Structures are given as structure tokens and as C-alpha cells.
Coordinates of C-alpha atoms in Angstrom, one line a residue:
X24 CA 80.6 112.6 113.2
X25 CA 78.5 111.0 110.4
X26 CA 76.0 113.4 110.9
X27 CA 78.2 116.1 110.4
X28 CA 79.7 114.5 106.8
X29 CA 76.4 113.8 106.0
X30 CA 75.3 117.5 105.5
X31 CA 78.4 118.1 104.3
X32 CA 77.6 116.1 101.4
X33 CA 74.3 117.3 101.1
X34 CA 75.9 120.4 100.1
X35 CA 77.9 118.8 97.1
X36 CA 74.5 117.5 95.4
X37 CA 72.5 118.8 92.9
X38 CA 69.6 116.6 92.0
X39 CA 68.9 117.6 88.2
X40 CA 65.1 118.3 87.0
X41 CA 63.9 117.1 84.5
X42 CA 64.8 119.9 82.2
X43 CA 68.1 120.1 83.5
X44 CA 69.0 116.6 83.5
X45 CA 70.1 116.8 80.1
X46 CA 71.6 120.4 80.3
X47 CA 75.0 119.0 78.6
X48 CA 77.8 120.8 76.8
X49 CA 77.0 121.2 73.1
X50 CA 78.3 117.7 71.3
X51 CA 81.7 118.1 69.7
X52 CA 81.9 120.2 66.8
X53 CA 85.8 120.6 67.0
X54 CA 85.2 124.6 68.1
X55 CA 84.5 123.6 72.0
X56 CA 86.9 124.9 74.6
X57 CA 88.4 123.4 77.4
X58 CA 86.0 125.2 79.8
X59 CA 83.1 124.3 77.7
X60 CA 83.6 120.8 78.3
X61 CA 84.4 119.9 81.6
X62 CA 82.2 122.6 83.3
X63 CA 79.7 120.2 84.1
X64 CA 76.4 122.2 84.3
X65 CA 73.2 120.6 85.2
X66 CA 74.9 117.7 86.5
X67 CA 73.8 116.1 89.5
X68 CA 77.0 115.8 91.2
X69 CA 79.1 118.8 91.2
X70 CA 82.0 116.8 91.6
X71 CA 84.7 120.1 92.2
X72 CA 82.6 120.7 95.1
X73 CA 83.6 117.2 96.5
X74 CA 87.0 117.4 95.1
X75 CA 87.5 120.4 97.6
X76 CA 85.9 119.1 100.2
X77 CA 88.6 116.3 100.3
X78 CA 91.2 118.5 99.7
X79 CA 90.0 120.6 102.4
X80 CA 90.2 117.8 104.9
X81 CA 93.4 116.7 103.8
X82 CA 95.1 119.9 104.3
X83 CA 93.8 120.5 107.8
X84 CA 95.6 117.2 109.0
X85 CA 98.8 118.9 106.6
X86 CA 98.3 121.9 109.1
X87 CA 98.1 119.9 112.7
X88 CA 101.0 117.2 111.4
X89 CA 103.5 120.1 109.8
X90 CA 103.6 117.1 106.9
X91 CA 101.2 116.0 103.9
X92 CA 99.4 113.2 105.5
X93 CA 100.2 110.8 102.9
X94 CA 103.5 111.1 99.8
X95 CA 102.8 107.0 99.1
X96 CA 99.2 108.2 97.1
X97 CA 97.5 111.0 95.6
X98 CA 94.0 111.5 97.6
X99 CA 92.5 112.6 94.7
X100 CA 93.5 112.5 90.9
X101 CA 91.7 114.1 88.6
X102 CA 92.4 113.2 85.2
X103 CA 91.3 114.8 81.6
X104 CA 91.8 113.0 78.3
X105 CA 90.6 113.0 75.0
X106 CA 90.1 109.4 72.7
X107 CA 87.0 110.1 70.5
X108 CA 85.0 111.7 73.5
X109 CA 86.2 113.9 75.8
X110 CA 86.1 112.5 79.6
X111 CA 87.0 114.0 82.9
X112 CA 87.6 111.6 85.3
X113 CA 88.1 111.5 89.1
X114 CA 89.4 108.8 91.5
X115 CA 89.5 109.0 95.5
X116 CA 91.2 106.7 97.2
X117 CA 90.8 106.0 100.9
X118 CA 92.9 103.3 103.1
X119 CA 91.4 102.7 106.5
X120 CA 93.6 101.4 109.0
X121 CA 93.2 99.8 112.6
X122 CA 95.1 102.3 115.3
X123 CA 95.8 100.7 119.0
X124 CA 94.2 102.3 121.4
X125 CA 96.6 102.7 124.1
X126 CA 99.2 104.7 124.9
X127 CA 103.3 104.2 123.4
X128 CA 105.4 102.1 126.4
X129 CA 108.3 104.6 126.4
X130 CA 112.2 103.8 126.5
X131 CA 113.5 106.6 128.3
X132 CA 115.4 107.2 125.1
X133 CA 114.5 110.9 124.6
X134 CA 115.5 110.7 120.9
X135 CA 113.6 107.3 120.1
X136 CA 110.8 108.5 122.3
X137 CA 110.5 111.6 120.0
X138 CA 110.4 109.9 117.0
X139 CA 108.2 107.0 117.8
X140 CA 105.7 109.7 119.8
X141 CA 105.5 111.6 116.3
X142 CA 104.6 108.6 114.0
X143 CA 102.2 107.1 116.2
X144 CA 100.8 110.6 116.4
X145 CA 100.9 110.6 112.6
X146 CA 99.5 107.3 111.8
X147 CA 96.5 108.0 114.7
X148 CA 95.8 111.1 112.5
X149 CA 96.1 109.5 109.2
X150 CA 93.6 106.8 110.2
X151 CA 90.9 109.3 111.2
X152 CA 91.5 111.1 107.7
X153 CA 91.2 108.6 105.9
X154 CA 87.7 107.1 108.0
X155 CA 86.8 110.9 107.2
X156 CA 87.0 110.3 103.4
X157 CA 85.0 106.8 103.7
X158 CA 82.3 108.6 105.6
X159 CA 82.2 111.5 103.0
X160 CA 82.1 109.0 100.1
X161 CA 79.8 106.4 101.3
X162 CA 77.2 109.2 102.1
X163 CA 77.5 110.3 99.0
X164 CA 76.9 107.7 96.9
X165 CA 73.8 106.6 99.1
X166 CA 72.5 110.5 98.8
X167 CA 72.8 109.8 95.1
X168 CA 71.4 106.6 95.2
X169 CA 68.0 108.0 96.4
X170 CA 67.8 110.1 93.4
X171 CA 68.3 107.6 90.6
X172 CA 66.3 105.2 88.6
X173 CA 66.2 101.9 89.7
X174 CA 67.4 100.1 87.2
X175 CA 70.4 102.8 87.0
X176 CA 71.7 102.2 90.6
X177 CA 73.4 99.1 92.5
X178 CA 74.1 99.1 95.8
X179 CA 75.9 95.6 97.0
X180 CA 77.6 95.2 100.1
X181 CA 79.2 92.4 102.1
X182 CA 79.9 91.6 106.0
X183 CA 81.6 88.3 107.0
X184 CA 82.9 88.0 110.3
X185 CA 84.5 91.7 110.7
X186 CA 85.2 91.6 106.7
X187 CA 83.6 94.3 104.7
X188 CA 83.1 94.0 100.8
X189 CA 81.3 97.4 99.4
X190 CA 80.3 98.2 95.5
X191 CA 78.1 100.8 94.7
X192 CA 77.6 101.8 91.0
X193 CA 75.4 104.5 89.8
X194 CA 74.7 105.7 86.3
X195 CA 72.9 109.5 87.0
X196 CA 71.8 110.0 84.2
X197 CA 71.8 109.3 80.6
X198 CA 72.1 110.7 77.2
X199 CA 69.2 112.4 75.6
X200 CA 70.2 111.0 72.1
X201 CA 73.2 109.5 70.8
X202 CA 74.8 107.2 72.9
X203 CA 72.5 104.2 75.2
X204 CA 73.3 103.5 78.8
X205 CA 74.8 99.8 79.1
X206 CA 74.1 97.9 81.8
X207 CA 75.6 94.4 82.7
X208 CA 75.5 91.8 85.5
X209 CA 78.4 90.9 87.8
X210 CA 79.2 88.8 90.6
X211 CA 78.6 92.3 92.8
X212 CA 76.0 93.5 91.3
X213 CA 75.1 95.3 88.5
X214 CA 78.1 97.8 86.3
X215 CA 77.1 100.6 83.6
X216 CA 78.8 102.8 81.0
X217 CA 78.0 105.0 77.9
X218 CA 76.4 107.7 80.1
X219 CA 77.1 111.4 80.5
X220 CA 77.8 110.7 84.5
X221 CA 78.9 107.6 85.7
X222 CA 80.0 106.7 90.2
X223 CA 81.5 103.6 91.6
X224 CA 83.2 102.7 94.5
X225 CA 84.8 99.8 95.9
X226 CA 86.0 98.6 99.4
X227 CA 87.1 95.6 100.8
X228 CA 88.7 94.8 103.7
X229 CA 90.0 92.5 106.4
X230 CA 89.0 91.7 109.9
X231 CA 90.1 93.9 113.1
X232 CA 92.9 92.1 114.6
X233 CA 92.7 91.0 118.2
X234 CA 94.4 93.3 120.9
X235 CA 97.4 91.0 121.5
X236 CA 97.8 90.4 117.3
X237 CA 97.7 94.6 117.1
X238 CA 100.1 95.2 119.7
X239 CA 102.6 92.7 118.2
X240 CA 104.8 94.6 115.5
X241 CA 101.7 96.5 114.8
X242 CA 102.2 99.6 117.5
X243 CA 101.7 102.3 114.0
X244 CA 98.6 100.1 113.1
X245 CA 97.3 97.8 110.7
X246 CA 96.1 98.1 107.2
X247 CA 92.5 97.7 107.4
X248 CA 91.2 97.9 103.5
X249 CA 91.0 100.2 100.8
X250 CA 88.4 101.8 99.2
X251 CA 88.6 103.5 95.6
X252 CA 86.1 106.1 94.4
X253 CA 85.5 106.7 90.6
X254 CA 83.5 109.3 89.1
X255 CA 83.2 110.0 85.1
X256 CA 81.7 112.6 83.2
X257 CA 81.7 112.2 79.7
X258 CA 79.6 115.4 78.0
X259 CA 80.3 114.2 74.1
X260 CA 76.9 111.2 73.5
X261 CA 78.8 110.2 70.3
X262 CA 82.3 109.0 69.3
X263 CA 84.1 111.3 66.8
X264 CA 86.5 109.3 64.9
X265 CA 88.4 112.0 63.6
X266 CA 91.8 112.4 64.3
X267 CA 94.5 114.9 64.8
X268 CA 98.3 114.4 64.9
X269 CA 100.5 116.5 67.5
X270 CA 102.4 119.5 66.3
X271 CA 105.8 118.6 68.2
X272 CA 107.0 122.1 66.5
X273 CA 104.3 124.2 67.9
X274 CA 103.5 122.2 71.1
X275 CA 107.4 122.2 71.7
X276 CA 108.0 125.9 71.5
X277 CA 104.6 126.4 74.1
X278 CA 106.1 123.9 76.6
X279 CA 109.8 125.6 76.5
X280 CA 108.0 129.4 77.1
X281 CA 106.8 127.8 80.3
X282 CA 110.3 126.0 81.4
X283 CA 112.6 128.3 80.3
X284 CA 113.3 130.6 83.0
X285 CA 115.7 131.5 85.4
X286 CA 116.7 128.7 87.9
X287 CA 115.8 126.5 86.1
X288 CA 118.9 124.2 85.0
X289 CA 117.7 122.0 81.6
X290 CA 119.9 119.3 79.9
X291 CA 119.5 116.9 76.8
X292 CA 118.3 113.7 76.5
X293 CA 118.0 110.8 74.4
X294 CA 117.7 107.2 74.3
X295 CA 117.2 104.3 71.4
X296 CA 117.6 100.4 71.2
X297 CA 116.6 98.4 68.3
X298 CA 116.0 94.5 68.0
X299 CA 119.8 93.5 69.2
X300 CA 119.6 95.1 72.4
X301 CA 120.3 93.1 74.9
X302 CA 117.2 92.2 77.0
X303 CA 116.3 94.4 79.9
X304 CA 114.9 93.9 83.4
X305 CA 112.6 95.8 85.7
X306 CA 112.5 93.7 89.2
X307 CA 116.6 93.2 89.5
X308 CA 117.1 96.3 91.5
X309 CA 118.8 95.0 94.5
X310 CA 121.8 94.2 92.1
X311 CA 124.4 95.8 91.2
X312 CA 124.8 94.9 87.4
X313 CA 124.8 96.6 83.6
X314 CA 122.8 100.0 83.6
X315 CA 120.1 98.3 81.5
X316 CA 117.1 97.8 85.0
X317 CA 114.1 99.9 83.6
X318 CA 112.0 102.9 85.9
X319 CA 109.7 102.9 83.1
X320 CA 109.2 100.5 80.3
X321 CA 106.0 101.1 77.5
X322 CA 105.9 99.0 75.2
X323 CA 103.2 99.2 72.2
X324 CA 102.8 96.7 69.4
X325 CA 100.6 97.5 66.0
X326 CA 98.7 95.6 64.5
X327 CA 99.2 94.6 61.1
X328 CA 95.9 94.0 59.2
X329 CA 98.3 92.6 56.0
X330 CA 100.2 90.0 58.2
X331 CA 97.2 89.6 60.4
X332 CA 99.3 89.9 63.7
X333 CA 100.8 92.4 66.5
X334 CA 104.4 93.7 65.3
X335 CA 107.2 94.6 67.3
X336 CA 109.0 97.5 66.8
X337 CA 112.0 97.8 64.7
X338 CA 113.6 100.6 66.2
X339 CA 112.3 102.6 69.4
X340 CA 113.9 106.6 69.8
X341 CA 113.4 109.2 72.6
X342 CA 115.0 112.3 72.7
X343 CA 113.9 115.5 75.0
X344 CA 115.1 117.5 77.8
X345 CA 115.4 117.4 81.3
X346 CA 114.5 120.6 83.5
X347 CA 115.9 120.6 87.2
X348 CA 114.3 123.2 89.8
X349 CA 115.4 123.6 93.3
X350 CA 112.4 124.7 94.7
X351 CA 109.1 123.6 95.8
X352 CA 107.8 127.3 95.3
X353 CA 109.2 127.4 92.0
X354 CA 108.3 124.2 90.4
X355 CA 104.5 125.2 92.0
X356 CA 104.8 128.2 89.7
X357 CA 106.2 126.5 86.8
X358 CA 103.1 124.0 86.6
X359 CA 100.8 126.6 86.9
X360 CA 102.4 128.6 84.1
X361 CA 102.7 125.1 82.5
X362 CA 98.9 124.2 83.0
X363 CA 97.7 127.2 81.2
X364 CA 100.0 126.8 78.3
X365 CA 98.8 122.8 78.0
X366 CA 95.0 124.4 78.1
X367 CA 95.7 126.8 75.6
X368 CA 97.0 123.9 72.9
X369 CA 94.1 121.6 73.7
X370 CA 91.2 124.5 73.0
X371 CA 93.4 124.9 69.4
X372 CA 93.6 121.5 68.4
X373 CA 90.4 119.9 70.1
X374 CA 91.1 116.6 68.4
X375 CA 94.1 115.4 69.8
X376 CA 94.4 112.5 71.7
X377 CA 95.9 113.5 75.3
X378 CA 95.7 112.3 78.8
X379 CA 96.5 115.4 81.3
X380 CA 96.5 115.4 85.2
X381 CA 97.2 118.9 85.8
X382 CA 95.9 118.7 89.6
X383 CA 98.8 116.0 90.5
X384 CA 100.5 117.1 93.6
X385 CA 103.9 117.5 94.3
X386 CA 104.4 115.4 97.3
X387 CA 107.5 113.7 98.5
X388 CA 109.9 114.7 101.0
X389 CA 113.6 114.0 102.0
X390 CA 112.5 110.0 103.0
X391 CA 110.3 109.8 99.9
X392 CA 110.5 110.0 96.1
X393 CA 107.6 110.3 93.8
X394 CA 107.5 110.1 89.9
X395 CA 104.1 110.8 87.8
X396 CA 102.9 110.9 84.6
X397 CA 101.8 114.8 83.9
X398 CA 100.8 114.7 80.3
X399 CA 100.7 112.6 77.7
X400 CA 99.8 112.9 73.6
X401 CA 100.0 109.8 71.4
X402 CA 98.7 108.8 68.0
X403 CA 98.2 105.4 66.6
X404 CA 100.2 105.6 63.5
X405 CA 102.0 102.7 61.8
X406 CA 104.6 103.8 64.4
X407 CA 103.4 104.5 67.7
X408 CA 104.3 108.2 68.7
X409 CA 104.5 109.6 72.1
X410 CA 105.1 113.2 73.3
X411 CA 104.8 113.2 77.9
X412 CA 105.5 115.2 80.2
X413 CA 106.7 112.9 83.7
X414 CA 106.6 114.8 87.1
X415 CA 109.4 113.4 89.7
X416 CA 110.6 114.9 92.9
X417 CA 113.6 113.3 95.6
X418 CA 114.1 115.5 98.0
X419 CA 114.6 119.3 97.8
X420 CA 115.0 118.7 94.4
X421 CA 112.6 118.4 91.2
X422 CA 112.4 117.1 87.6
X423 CA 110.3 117.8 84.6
X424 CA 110.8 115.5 81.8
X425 CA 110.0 116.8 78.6
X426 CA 110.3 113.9 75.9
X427 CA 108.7 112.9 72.4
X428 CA 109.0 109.0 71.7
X429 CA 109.0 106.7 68.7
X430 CA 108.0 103.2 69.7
X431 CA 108.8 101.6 72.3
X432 CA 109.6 103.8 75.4
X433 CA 112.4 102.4 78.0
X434 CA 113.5 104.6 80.5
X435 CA 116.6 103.5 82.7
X436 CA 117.1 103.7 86.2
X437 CA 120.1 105.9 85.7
X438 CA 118.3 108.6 84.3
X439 CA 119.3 111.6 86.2
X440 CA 122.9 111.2 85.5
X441 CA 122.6 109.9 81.9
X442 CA 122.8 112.0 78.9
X443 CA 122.4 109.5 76.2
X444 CA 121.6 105.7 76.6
X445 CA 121.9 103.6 73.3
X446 CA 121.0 100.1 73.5
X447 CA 122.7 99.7 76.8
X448 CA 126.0 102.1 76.4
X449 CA 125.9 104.8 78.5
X450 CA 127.6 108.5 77.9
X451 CA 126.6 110.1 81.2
X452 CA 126.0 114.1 81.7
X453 CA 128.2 114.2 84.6
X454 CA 130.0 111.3 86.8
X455 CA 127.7 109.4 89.3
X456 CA 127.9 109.8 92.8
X457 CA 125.5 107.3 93.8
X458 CA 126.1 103.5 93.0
X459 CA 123.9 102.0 90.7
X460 CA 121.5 100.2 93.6
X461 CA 121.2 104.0 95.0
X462 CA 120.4 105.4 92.2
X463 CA 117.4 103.0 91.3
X464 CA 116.3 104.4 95.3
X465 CA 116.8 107.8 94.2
X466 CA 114.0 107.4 91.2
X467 CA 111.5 105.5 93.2
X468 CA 109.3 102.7 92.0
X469 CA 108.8 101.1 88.7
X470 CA 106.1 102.0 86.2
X471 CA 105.3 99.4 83.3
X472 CA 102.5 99.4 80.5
X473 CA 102.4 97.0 77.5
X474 CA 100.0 97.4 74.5
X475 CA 98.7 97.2 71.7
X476 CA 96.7 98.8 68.8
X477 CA 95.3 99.2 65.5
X478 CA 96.8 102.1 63.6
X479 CA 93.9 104.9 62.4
X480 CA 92.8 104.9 59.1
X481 CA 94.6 107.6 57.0
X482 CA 91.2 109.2 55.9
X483 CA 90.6 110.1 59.8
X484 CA 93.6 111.9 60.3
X485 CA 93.5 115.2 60.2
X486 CA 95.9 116.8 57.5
X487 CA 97.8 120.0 58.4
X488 CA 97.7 123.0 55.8
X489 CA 100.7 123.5 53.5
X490 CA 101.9 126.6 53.2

């Protein structure tokens, strides 16, 4: 089988000569479109090829189990973002797992013999994917390997008594001017940035378990390690400090073409809390308290040069809308038409600061619920600004929140039913039928992120033309 994956990765490599080594994108000039910059010629991993490789294999075990082989992770995430230099980043993951090898004892209980026949069938099948995407991954940074300086490549690996420790990180190439490749030392080896291409990947893992250990409570399997592939292209060889603040106007009225169609239901949001709020917790969700438990809680502090210290803010506001679409066929079609519009904005206003995900699948099903960060635009001023898109799905049913944020950002478990949420008090858009504890199910798990920042010099920003 490892034959096989390696020629399959042969396929996704393009060693670069020495003339085309350095075949990059022109540096940022402001006028550079979105195609122009993450098209990736002349570099030595053409990393879409890989991308749909894995994709490939991914649906084909979609196609034999009737289900996506995995709604707990993304395979692959492929994320675009702008902060002085415009990156495109991509991130595999793999789990391996240990599967028994022996046939399920059955109960004579037609119903639980079903069941339990299709998830050992789906675990079984889930393991071998996921071994598939090692295979593909480790071959391919080892084909790499043999095409890289030597001081440019480290390949450190582990194996203790059936534990495996694997970190491989490669610098392909490196700028022609501008920007020098850093190298430093860790415990595994040697790590590297400022470079036009950069590939890591880590995996560590635990020892097989004995037979009797596996077939005790572990007849689906056991959780092996995980592995995590990273691969970074960054075409710019210089920082641009300049800096340009979001249109909410314009980027408002581009979002709403895409969203506002028929069968699509869309509502009003808005939350706020100042210093007096009452304070808030994320991890109490097994009670049944004060509608104040957080989904998603950003908090950002800027720092003052003046006072010499991080300050809280005063007064945090978010205020949007939230679009509700009852099928997976639409909301596929929605994203799309959403993509393009998102594409369009970023090849007008090349110096805004954006993170954007536009390949994030909409996974989930009835048992599962998934919430994801689509899109997000923020600007360091004195006040941290935020406009996102978040992605969640429970269900046959899908939300796209649409929301622009001043501060802090706090978003409360109750979120589907609320309307407004103001330090606490809640007005809701229609009467709950879930209980608070269900509701906090219904939304899935908890996303948190604190920060902080120094605000951007006035003379960087960008100023928009009065009319």
C-alpha cells in the first residue's frame, strides 16, 4: 500500500530549478489580485494537488460509509489571511487509531446488532483513512526532504517501546531578496520561518494496547496518536505596514446580495455589556442557571503607550443578523455565491486585514453540531473592531452569522432564540423550547481567544476619499 501513496505523491511534487525557484508573485504593490497571490507558481509543492488528493480519499470512504467519515474535524483546512503579508495556509490533520482484529460477539438483538455492526464497520474504515493520510503525508515530506538544502531540512523522529514521536520541518526555498530564512534549534530538531514556502508535521503517539486491554471497553478502537500537517506559502518577501480599515457600508451591502434570497429566513441581532456586567462563565454548562454561559468569548485588550499598560474595554457592542437555511443544498450554494462576493472585496481593498476559510466544510449531522469561524476582518484601532462571518449547522438546519463587533466579543449559549442580550437581560426572538442545558447542546462546543495589541499608528492607515 505504501508503494502505491508513494507515487501518488510523486505526482504532487514539483522540484523547482534553479530559475524557477524564485518564480514568485510580484511583491505587493496594493494592485495584486486574489488569484495572483495564492497561485503558487514555481513552487515546489503544489499543495492543491495534495489538498485533492486528500479530499479524494476522504470522499471515497463518504461513498462506501453513506456518512462523512469524520464531523468531530476538518481533514483539511485551508486558510487565507492578510496581516502585512499575504499567507495561505494549509493544515491536515490525521488521527490513527488501533482497530481489534476480530470479529463483533453478537447479542441476538437484531436492532443492537445493526447498530453496533455499522460503527465497528465505521470506525474499521475510519482507521484505514486516516493511516491512508499518514502514509500520504509522511512520503511527502521525505520526497521533499531529498530536494532541499541541508541546512533547510530537519527530519527528527522518535520510537520508544511502541511510542512514536515524528517532526519534520522543511523550509523549500527562500526569498531571493527581502526577507532571510530564520532558522532556530529546538528540543526536536531544528524550526524555520520567513520563507516563501514553509512544511512541518508533527506526530506523537501512544503504545498499541495488548489484546485483552483492546477488547476491554475498547471494541470501536483506541486512539492511537495524532498527527498535524502544516504547509505555508507566503509570496510577499517584505512586510507592508500599511493599513486599510473595513468598509462595513460597502462590505455589508456585498454580503446581504449573497444572503438575501428566497428561503432564507434572517433576523436581528445584538448584544453589549459594559464594566458592571455581571461576570460570565464558559465551563458551567451542565447547569441550569442565568443565561450569561458563553459559546464564544474574544476578548482583546490595547495597549496604551501613555499609561504604559493593556486596557480593558469600556464598553463592548455587537449587532448583525442571523440567516437560517433549511438545506444542505442551499446553504452549499449560498457559500459559493458568498465566496465569490468575499473574493471580489479582497482584490478591491488588498490591504485589509482578514482571515478567510472559504473551503470549511459543512459537516454535522442529526447526532452532531459544528460551529466555525468563516471570515473574519479586524483592525487594531484604539478600539478593537471586528466584522465575522461564523458557520454553524445542528441538524437539518443551518446558520450564517453575520456580525460587526466593538470590543470585546461575548456570544451566549442562547443565541439561536435570543434577539437582544444586554449585559445579561435577555429579550428573546421567540419563546425557547429547549431548556437552557439543551440549548448549550444544541450550539456545540466552546470557542475562547484572549488578546492583546498595540493599536496602528494613524499615519498607516489608509484614509478613505471624501466626497
Amino acid at each position: 500500500m505504501k508503494r502505491t501513496f508513494l507515487k501518488a505523491t510523486l505526482a504532487l511534487l514539483v522540484v523547482a530549478t534553479a530559475t524557477s525557484c524564485y518564480n514568485l508573485v510580484p511583491e505587493n504593490t496594493g494592485a495584486l489580485t486574489s488569484a495572483d497571490i495564492y497561485r503558487g507558481e514555481g513552487n515546489v509543492l503544489k499543495i492543491d494537488s495534495l489538498v485533492e488528493y486528500i479530499n479524494s480519499l476522504v470522499k471515497e470512504k463518504e461513498n462506501l460509509l453513506g456518512v462523512h467519515p469524520s464531523t468531530s474535524q476538518n481533514f483539511v483546512t485551508t486558510t487565507y489571511s492578510y496581516g502585512g503579508k499575504h499567507t495561505k495556509e494549509v493544515t491536515i490533520s490525521c488521527d490513527l487509531t488501533q482497530i481489534p482484529d476480530r470479529p463483533m460477539e453478537l447479542t441476538g438483538d437484531t436492532k443492537k446488532d445493526s447498530t453496533n455492526l455499522f460503527w465497528t464497520h465505521y470506525y474499521r474504515e475510519q482507521g484505514l483513512l486516516y493511516q491512508q493520510v499518514y502514509d500520504v503525508i509522511s512520503n511527502t515530506c521525505k520526497l521533499l526532504a531529498d530536494n532541499v538544502k541541508e541546512q533547510n531540512k530537519s527530519l527528527w523522529e522518535r520510537h520508544n517501546e511502541g511510542a512514536d514521536s515524528v517532526f519534520y520541518s522543511l523550509a523549500l526555498r527562500e526569498y531571493p531578496q527581502g526577507d532571510t530564512l530564520r532558522r532556530w534549534n529546538s528540543r526536536h530538531g531544528s524550526e524555520y520561518s520567513s520563507a516563501p514556502e514553509l512544511v512541518s508535521f508533527s506526530y506523537r503517539s501512544t503504545p498499541d494496547l495488548d489484546a485483552p486491554s483492546l477488547a476491554g471497553g475498547q471494541a470501536l478502537g483506541h486512539h492511537k496518536g495524532f498527527g498535524s500537517f502544516t504547509y505555508t506559502y507566503t509570496p510577499d518577501s517584505v512586510y507592508d505596514n500599511t493599513r486599510e480599515l473595513l468598509d462595513k457600508k460597502e462590505f455589508g451591502k456585498l454580503v446581504k446580495s449573497a444572503l438575501k434570497q428566497k428561503g432564507i429566513e434572517s433576523r436581528p441581532f445584538y448584544l453589549s455589556h459594559d464594566k458592571d456586567c455581571p461576570k460570565v462563565s464558559m465551563w458551567a454548562f451542565s447547569q441550569e442557571t442565568t443565561p450569561m454561559e458563553m459559546i464564544y468569548m474574544k476578548e482583546v485588550q490595547p495597549y496604551s503607550e501613555s499609561l504604559g499598560r493593556h486596557i480593558e474595554p469600556a464598553f463592548s457592542e455587537t449587532k448583525g443578523t442571523i440567516y437560517t437555511i433549511k438545506s444542505k443544498e442551499q446553504m452549499d450554494a449560498v457559500l459559493h455565491q458568498l465566496e465569490q462576493c468575499i473574493w471580489q472585496y479582497l482584490d478591491r481593498h488588498p490591504h485589509l486585514y482578514y482571515r478567510f476559510t472559504p473551503d470549511t466544510p459543512i459537516t454535522g449531522d442529526m447526532y452532531y453540531t459544528k460551529m466555525d469561524t468563516y471570515f473574519t476582518a479586524n483592525q487594531w484601532t484604539p478600539v478593537y473592531e471586528e466584522s465575522s462571518i461564523i458557520l454553524h449547522r445542528t441538524r437539518d438546519e443551518f446558520h450564517i452569522l453575520v456580525l460587526d463587533t466593538t470590543g470585546d466579543f461575548w456570544l451566549p449559549a442562547e443565541w439561536p432564540v435570543v434577539k437582544s442580550w444586554k449585559n445579561g437581560k435577555v429579550t428573546y426572538a421567540r419563546k425557547p423550547k429547549l431548556t437552557k442545558k439543551e440549548l448549550r447542546n444544541y450550539i456545540s462546543g466552546t470557542m475562547h481567544h484572549q488578546g492583546s495589541y498595540t493599536a496602528w499608528e494613524d499615519s498607516s492607515i489608509i484614509k478613505k476619499d471624501k466626497k
